[in-house]
CSV table of N, CA, C and O in Angstrom, one decimal:
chain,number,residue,atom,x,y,z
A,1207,UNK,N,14.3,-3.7,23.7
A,1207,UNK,CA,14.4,-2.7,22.6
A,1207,UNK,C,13.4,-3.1,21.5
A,1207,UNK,O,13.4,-4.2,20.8
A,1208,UNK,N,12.6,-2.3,21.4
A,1208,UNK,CA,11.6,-2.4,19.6
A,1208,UNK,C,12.4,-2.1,18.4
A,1208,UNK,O,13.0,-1.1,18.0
A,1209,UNK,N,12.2,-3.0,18.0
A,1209,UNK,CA,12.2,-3.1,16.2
A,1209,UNK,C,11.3,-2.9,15.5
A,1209,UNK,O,10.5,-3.8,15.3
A,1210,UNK,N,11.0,-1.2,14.7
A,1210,UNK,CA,9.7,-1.1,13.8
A,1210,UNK,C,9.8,-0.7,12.7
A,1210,UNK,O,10.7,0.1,12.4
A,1211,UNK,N,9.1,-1.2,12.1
A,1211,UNK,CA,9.2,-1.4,10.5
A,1211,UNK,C,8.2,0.0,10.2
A,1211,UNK,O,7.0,-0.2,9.9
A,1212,UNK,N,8.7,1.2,10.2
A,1212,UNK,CA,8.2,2.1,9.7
A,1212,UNK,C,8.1,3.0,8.5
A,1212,UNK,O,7.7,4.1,8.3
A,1213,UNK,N,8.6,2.2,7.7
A,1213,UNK,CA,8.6,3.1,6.0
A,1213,UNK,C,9.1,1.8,4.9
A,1213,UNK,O,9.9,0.9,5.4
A,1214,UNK,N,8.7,1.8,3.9
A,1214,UNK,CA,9.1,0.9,2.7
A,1214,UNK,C,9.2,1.3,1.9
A,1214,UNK,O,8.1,1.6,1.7
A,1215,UNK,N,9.8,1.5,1.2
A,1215,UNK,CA,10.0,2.1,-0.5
A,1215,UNK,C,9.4,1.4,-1.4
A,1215,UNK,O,9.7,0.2,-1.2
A,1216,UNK,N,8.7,1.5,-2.3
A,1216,UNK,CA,7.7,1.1,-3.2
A,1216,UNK,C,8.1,1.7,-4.6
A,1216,UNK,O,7.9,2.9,-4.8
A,1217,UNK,N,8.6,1.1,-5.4
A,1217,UNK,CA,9.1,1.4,-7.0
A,1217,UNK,C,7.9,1.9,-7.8
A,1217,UNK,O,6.9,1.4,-8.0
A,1218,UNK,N,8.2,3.0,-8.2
A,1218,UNK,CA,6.8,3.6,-9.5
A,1218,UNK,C,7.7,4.1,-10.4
A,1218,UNK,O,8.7,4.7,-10.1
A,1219,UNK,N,6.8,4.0,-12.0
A,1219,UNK,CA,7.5,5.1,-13.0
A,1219,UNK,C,7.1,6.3,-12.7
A,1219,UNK,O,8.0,7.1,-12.5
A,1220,UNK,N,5.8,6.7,-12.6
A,1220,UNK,CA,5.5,8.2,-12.2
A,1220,UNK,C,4.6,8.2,-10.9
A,1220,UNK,O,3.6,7.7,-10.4
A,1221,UNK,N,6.0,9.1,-10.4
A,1221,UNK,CA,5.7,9.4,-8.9
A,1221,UNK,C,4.2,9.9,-8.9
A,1221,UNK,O,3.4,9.2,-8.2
A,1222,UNK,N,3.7,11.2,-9.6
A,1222,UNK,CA,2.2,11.4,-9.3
A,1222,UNK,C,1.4,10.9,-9.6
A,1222,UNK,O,0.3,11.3,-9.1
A,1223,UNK,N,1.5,10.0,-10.7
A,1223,UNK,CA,0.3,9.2,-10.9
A,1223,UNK,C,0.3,8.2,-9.7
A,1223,UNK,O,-0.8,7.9,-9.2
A,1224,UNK,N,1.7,7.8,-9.2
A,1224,UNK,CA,1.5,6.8,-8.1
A,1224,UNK,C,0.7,6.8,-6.7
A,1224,UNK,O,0.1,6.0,-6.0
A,1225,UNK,N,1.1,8.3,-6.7
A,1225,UNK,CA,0.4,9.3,-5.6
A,1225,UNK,C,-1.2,9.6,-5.8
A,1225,UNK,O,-2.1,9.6,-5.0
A,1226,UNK,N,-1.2,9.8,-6.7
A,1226,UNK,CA,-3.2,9.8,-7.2
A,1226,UNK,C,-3.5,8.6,-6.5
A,1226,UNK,O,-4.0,8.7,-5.4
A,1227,UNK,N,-3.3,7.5,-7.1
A,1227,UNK,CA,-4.1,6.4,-6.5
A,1227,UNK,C,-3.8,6.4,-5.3
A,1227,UNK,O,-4.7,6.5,-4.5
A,1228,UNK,N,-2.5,6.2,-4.8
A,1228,UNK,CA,-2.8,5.7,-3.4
A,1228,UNK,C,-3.3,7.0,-2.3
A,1228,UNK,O,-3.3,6.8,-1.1
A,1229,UNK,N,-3.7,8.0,-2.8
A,1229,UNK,CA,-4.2,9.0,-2.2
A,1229,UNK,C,-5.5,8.6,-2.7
A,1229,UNK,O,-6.2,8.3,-1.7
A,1230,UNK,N,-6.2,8.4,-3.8
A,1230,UNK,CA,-7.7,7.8,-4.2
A,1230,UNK,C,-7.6,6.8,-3.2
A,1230,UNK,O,-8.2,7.4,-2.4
A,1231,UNK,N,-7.4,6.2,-2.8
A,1231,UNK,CA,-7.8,4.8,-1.8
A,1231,UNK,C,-7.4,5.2,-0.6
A,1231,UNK,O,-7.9,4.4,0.2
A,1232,UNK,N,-6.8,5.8,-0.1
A,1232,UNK,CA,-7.3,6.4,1.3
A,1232,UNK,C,-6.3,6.8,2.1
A,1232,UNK,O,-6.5,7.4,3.1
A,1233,UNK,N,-4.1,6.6,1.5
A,1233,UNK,CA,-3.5,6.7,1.8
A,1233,UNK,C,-3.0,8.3,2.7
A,1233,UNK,O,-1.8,8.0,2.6
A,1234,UNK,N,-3.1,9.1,3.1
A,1234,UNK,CA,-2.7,9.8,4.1
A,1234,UNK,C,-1.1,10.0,3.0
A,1234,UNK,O,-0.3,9.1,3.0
A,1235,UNK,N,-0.9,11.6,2.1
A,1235,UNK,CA,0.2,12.1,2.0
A,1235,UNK,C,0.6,13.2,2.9
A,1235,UNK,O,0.2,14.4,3.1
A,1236,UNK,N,1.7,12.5,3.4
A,1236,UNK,CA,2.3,13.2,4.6
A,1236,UNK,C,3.3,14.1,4.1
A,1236,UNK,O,3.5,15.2,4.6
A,1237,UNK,N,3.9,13.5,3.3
A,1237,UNK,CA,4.9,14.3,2.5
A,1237,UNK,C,5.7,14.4,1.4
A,1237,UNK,O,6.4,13.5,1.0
A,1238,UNK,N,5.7,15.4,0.8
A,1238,UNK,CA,6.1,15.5,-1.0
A,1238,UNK,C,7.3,16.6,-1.1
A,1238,UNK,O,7.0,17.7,-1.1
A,1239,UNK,N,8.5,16.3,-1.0
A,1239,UNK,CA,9.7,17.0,-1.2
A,1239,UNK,C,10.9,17.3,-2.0
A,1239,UNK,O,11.9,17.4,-1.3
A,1240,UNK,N,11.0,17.5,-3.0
A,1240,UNK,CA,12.2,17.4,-4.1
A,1240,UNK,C,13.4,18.0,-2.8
A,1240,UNK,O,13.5,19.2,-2.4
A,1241,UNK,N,14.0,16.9,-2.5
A,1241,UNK,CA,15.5,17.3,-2.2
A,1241,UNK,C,16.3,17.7,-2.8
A,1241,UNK,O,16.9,18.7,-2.3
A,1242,UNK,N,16.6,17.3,-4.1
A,1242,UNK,CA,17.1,18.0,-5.2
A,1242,UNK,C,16.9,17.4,-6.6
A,1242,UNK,O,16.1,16.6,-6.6
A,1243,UNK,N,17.4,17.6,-7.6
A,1243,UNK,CA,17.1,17.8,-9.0
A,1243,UNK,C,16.9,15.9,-8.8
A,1243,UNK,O,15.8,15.4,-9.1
A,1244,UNK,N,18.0,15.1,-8.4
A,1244,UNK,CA,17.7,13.6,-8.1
A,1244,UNK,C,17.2,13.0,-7.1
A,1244,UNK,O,17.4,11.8,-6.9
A,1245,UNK,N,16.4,13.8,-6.4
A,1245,UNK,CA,15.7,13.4,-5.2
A,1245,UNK,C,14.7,13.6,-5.2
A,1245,UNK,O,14.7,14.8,-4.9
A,1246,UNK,N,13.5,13.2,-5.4
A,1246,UNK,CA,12.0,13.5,-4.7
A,1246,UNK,C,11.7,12.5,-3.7
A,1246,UNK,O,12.1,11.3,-4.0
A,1247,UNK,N,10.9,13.0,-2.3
A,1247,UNK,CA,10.7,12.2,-1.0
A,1247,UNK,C,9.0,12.0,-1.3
A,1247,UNK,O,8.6,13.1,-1.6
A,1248,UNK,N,8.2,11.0,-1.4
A,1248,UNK,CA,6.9,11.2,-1.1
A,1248,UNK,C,6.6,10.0,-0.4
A,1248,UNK,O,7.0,8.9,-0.7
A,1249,UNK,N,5.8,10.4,1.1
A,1249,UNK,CA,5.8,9.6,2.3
A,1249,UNK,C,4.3,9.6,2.0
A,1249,UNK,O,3.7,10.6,1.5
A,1250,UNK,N,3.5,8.1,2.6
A,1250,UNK,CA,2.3,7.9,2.7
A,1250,UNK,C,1.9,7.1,3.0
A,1250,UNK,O,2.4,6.0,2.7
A,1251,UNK,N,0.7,7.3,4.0
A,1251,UNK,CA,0.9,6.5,5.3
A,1251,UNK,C,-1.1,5.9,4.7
A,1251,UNK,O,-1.8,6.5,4.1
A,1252,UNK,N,-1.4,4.3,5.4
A,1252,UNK,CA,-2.9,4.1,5.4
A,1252,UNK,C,-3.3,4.4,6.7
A,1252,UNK,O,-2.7,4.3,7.8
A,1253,UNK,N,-4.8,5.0,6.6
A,1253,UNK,CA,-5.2,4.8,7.4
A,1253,UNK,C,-5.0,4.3,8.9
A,1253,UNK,O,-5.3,3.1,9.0
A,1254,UNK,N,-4.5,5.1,10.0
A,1254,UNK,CA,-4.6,3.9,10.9
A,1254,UNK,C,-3.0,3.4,11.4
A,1254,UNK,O,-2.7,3.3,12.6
A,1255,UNK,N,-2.2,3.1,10.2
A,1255,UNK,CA,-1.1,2.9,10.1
A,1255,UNK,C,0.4,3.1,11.0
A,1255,UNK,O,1.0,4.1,10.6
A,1256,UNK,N,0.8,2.5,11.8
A,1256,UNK,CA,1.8,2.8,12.2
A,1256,UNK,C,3.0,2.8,11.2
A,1256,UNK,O,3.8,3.6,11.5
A,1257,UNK,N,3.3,2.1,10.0
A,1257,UNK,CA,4.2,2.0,9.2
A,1257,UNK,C,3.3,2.7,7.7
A,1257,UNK,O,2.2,2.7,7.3
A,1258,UNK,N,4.8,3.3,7.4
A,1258,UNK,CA,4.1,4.4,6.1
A,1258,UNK,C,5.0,3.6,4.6
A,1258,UNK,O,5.9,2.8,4.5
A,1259,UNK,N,4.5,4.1,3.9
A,1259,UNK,CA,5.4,3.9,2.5
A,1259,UNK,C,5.9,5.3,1.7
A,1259,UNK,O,5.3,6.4,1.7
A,1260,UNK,N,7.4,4.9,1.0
A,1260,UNK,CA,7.5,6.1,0.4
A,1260,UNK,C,8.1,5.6,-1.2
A,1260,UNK,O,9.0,4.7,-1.3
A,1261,UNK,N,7.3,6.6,-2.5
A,1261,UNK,CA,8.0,6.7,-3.6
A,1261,UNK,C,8.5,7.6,-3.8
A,1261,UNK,O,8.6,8.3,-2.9
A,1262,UNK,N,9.0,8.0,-4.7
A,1262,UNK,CA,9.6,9.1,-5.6
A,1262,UNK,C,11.2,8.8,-6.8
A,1262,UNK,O,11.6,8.0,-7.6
A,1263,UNK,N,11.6,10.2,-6.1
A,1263,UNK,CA,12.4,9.5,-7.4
A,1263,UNK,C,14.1,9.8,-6.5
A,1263,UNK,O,14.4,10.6,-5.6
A,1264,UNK,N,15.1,8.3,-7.2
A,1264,UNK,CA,15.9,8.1,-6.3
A,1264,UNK,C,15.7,7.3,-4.5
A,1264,UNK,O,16.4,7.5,-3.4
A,1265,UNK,N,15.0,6.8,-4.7
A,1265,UNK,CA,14.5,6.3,-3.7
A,1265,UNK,C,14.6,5.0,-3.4
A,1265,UNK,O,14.3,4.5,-2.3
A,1266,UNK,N,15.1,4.1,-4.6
A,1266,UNK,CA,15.4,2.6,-4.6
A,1266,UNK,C,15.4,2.7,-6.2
A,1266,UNK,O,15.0,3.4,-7.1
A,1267,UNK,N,16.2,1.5,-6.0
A,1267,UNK,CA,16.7,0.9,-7.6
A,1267,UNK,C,16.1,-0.1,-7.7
A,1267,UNK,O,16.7,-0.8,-8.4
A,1268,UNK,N,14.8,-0.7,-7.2
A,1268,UNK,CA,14.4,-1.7,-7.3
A,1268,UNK,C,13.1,-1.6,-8.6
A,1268,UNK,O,12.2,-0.8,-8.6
A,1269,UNK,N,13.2,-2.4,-9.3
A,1269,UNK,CA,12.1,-2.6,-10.8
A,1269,UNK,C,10.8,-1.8,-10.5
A,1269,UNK,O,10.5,-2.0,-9.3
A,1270,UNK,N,10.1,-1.2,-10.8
A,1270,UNK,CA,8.8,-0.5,-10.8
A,1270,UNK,C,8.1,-1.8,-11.0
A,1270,UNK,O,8.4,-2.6,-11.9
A,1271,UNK,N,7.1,-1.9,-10.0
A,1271,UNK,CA,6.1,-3.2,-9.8
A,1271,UNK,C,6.7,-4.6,-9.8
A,1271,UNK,O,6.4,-5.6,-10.4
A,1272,UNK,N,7.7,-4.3,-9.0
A,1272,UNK,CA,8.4,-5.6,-8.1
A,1272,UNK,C,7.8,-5.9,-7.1
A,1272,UNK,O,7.9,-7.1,-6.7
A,1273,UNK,N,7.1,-5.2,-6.4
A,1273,UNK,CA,7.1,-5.4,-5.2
A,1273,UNK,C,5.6,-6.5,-4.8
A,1273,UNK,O,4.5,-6.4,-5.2
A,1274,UNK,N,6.0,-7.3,-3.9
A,1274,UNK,CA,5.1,-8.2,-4.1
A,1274,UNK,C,4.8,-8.7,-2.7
A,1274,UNK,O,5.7,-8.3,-1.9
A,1275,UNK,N,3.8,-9.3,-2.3
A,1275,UNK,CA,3.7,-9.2,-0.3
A,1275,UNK,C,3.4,-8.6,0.0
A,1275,UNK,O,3.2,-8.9,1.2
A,1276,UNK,N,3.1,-7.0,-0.1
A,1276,UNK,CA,3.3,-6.2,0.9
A,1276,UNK,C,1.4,-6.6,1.5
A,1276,UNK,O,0.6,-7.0,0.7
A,1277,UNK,N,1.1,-6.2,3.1
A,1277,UNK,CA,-0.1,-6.6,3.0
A,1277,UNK,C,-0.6,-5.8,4.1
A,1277,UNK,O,0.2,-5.4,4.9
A,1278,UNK,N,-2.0,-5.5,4.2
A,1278,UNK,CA,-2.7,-4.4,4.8
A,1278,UNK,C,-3.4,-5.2,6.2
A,1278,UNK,O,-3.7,-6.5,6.2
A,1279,UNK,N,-3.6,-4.7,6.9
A,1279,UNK,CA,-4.5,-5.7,7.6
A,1279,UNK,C,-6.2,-4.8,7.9
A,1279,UNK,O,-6.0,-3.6,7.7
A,1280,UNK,N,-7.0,-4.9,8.1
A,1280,UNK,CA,-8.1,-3.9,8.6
A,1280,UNK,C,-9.0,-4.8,9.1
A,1280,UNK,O,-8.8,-6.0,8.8
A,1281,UNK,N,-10.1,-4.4,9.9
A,1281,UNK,CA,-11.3,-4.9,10.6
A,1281,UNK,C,-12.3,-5.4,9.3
A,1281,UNK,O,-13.2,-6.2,9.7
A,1282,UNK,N,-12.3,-5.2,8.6
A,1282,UNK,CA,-13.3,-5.5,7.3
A,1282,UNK,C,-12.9,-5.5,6.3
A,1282,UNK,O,-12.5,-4.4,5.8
A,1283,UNK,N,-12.8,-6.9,5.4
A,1283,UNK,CA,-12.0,-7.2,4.3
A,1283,UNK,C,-13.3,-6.6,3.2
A,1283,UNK,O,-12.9,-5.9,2.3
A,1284,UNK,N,-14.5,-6.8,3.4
A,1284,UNK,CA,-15.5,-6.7,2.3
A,1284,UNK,C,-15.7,-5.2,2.3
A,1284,UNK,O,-16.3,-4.8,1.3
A,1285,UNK,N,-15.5,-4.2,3.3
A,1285,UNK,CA,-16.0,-3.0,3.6
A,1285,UNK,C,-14.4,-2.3,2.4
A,1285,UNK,O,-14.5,-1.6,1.4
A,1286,UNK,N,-13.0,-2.8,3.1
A,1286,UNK,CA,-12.0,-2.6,2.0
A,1286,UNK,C,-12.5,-2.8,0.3
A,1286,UNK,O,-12.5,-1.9,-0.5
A,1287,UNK,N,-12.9,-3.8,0.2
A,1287,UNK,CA,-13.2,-4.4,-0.9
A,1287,UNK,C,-14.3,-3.4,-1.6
A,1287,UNK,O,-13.9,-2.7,-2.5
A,1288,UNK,N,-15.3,-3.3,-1.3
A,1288,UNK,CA,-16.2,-1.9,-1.3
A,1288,UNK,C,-15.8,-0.5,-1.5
A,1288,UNK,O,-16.3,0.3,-2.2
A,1289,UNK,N,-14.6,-0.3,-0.5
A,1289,UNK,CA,-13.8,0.8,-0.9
A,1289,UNK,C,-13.2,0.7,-2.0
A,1289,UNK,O,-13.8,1.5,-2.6
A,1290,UNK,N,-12.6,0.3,-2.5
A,1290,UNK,CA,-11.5,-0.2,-3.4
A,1290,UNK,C,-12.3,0.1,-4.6
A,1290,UNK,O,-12.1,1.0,-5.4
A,1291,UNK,N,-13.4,-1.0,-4.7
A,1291,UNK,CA,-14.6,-0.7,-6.1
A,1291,UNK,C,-14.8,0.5,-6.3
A,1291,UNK,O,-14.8,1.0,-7.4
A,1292,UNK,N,-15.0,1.2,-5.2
A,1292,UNK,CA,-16.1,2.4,-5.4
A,1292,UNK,C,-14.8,3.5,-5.8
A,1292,UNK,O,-15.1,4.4,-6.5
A,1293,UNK,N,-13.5,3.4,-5.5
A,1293,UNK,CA,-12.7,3.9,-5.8
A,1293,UNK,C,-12.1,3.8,-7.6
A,1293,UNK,O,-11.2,4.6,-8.0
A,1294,UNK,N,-12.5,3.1,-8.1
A,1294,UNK,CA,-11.8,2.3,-9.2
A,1294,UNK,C,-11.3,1.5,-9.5
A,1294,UNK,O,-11.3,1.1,-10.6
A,1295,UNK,N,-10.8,0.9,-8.6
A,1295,UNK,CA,-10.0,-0.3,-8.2
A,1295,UNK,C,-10.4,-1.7,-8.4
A,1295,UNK,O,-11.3,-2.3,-7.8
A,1296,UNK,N,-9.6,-2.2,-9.5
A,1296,UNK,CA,-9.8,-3.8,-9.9
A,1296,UNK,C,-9.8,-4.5,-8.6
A,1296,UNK,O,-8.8,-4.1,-7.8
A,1297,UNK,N,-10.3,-5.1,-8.3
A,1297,UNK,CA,-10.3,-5.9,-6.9
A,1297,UNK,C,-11.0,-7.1,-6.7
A,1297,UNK,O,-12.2,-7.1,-7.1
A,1298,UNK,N,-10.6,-8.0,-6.4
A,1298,UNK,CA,-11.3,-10.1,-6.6
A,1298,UNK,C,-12.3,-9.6,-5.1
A,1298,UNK,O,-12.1,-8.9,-4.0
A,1299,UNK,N,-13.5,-10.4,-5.7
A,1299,UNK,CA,-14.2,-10.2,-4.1
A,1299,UNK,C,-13.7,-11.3,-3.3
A,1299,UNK,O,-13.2,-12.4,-3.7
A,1300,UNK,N,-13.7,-10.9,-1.7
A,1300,UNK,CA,-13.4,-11.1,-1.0
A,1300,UNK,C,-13.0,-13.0,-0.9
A,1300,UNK,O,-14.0,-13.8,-1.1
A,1301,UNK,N,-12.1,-13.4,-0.6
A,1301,UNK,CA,-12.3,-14.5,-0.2
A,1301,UNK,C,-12.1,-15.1,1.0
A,1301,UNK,O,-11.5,-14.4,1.8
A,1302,UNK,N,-12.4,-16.5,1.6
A,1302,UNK,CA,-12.6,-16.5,2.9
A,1302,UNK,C,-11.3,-17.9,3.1
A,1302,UNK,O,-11.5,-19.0,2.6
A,1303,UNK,N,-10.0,-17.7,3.9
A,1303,UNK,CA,-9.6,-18.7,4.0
A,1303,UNK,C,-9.3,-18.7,5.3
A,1303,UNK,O,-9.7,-17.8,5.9
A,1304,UNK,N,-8.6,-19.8,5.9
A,1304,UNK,CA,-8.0,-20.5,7.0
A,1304,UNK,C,-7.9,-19.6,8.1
A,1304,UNK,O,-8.5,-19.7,9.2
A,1305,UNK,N,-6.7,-18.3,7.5
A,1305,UNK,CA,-6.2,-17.4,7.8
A,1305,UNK,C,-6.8,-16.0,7.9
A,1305,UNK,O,-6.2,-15.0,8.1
A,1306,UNK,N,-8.1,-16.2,7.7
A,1306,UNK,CA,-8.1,-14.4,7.5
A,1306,UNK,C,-9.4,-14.5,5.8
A,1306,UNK,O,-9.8,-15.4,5.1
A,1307,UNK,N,-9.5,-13.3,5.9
A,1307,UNK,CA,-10.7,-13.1,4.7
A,1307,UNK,C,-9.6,-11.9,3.5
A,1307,UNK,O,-8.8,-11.0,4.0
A,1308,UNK,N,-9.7,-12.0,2.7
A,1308,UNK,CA,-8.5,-11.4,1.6
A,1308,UNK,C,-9.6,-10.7,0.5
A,1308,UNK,O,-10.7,-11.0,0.1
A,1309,UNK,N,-8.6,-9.7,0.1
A,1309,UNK,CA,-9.2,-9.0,-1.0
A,1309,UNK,C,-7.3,-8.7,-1.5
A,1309,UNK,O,-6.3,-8.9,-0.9
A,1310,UNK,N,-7.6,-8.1,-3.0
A,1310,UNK,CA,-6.1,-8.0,-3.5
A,1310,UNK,C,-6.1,-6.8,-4.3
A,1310,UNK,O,-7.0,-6.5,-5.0
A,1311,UNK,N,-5.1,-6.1,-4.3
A,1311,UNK,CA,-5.5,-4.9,-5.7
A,1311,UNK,C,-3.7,-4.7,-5.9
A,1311,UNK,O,-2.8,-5.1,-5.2
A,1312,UNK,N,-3.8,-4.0,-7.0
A,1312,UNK,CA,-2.2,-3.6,-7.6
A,1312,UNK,C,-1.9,-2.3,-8.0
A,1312,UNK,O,-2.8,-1.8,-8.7
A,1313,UNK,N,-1.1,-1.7,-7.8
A,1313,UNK,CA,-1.1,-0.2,-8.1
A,1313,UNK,C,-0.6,-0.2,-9.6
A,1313,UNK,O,-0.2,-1.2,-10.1
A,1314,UNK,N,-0.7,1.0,-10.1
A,1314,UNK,CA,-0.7,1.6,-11.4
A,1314,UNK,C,0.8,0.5,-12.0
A,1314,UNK,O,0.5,-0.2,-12.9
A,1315,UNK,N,1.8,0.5,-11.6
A,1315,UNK,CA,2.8,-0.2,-12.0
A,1315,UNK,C,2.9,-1.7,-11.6
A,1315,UNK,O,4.0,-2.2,-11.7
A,1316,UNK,N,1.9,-2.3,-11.2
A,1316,UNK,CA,1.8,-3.7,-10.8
A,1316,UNK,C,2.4,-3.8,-9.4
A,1316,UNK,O,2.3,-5.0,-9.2
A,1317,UNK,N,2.9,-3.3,-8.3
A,1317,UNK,CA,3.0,-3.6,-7.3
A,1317,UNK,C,1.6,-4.4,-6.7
A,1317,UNK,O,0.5,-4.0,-7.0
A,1318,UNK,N,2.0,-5.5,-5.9
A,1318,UNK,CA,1.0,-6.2,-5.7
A,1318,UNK,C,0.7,-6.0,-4.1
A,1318,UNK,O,1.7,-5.7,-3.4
A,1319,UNK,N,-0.6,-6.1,-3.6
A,1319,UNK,CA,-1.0,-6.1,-2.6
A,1319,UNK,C,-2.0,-6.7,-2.0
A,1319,UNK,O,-2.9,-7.2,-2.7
A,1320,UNK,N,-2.0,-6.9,-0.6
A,1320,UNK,CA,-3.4,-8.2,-0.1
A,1320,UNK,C,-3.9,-7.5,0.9
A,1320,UNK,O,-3.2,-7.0,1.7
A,1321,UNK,N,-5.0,-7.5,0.9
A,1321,UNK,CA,-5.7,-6.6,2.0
A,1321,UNK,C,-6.3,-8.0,3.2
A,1321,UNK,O,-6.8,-8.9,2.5
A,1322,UNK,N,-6.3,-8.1,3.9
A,1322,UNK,CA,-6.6,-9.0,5.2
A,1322,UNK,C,-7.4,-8.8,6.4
A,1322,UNK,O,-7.2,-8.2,7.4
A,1323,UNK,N,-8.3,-9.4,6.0
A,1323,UNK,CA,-9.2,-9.0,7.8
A,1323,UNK,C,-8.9,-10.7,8.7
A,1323,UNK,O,-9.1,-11.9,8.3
A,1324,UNK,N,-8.4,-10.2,9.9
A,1324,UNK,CA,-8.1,-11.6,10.5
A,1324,UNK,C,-9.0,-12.3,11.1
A,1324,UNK,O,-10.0,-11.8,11.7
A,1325,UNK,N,-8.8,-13.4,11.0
A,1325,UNK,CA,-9.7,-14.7,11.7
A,1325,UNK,C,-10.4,-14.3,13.3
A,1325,UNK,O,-9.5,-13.8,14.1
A,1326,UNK,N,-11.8,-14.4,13.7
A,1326,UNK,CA,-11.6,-14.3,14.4
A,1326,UNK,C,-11.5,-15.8,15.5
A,1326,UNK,O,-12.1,-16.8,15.4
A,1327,UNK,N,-10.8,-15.5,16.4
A,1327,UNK,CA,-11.0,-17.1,17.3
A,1327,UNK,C,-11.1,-16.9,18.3
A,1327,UNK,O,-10.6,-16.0,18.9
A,1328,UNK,N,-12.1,-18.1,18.9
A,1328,UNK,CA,-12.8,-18.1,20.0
A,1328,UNK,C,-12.3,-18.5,20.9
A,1328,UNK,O,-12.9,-18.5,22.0
């Protein structure tokens, strides 16, 4: 049996501002729904992605810009990185460790994020 980790809830004060950015950087909105007057659904997936993220409202009780770890992986940390700038996005240039090459950015409410291109080994 698989186990997949397909959706996360991500804490924002304003759903559309949260939605601007992560639609500016390349996220795929799949879906924007007011269930009802206490419900809004907004699903958004990166690039590529088998697992998507969703904000809105009623969606978790968890702090707006709690969330911390969450992490991207792609073929090019510096090409991300490049996106990211050209997008607006505060972003540390790339760095090169052990594990993988990293870039970092945070959305509008401080949710934190690591973008990762993996090692490669011979």
């Amino acid at each position: 049996m698989d186990w997949k980790i397909e959706l996360i809830a991500i804490p924002v004060t304003d759903v559309d501002r949260a939605k601007d950015f992560y639609t500016k950087i390349g996220f795929n909105a799949d879906h924007d729904h007011r269930v009802n007057e206490n419900l809004r659904f907004v699903q958004l997936t990166p690039p590529g992605s088998g697992c998507s993220i969703c904000i809105g409202e009623g969606i978790t009780d968890a702090a707006p810009g709690s969330v911390r770890g969450m992490q991207i992986v792609v073929s090019s940390a510096e090409d991300a990185y490049k996106e990211l700038v050209a997008a607006g996005i505060d972003a540390p240039p790339v760095e090169t460790l052990d594990w993988g090459k990293f870039t970092y950015f945070a959305d509008p409410d401080g949710n934190r994020w690591a973008i990762q291109e993996l090692p490669k080994y011979n």
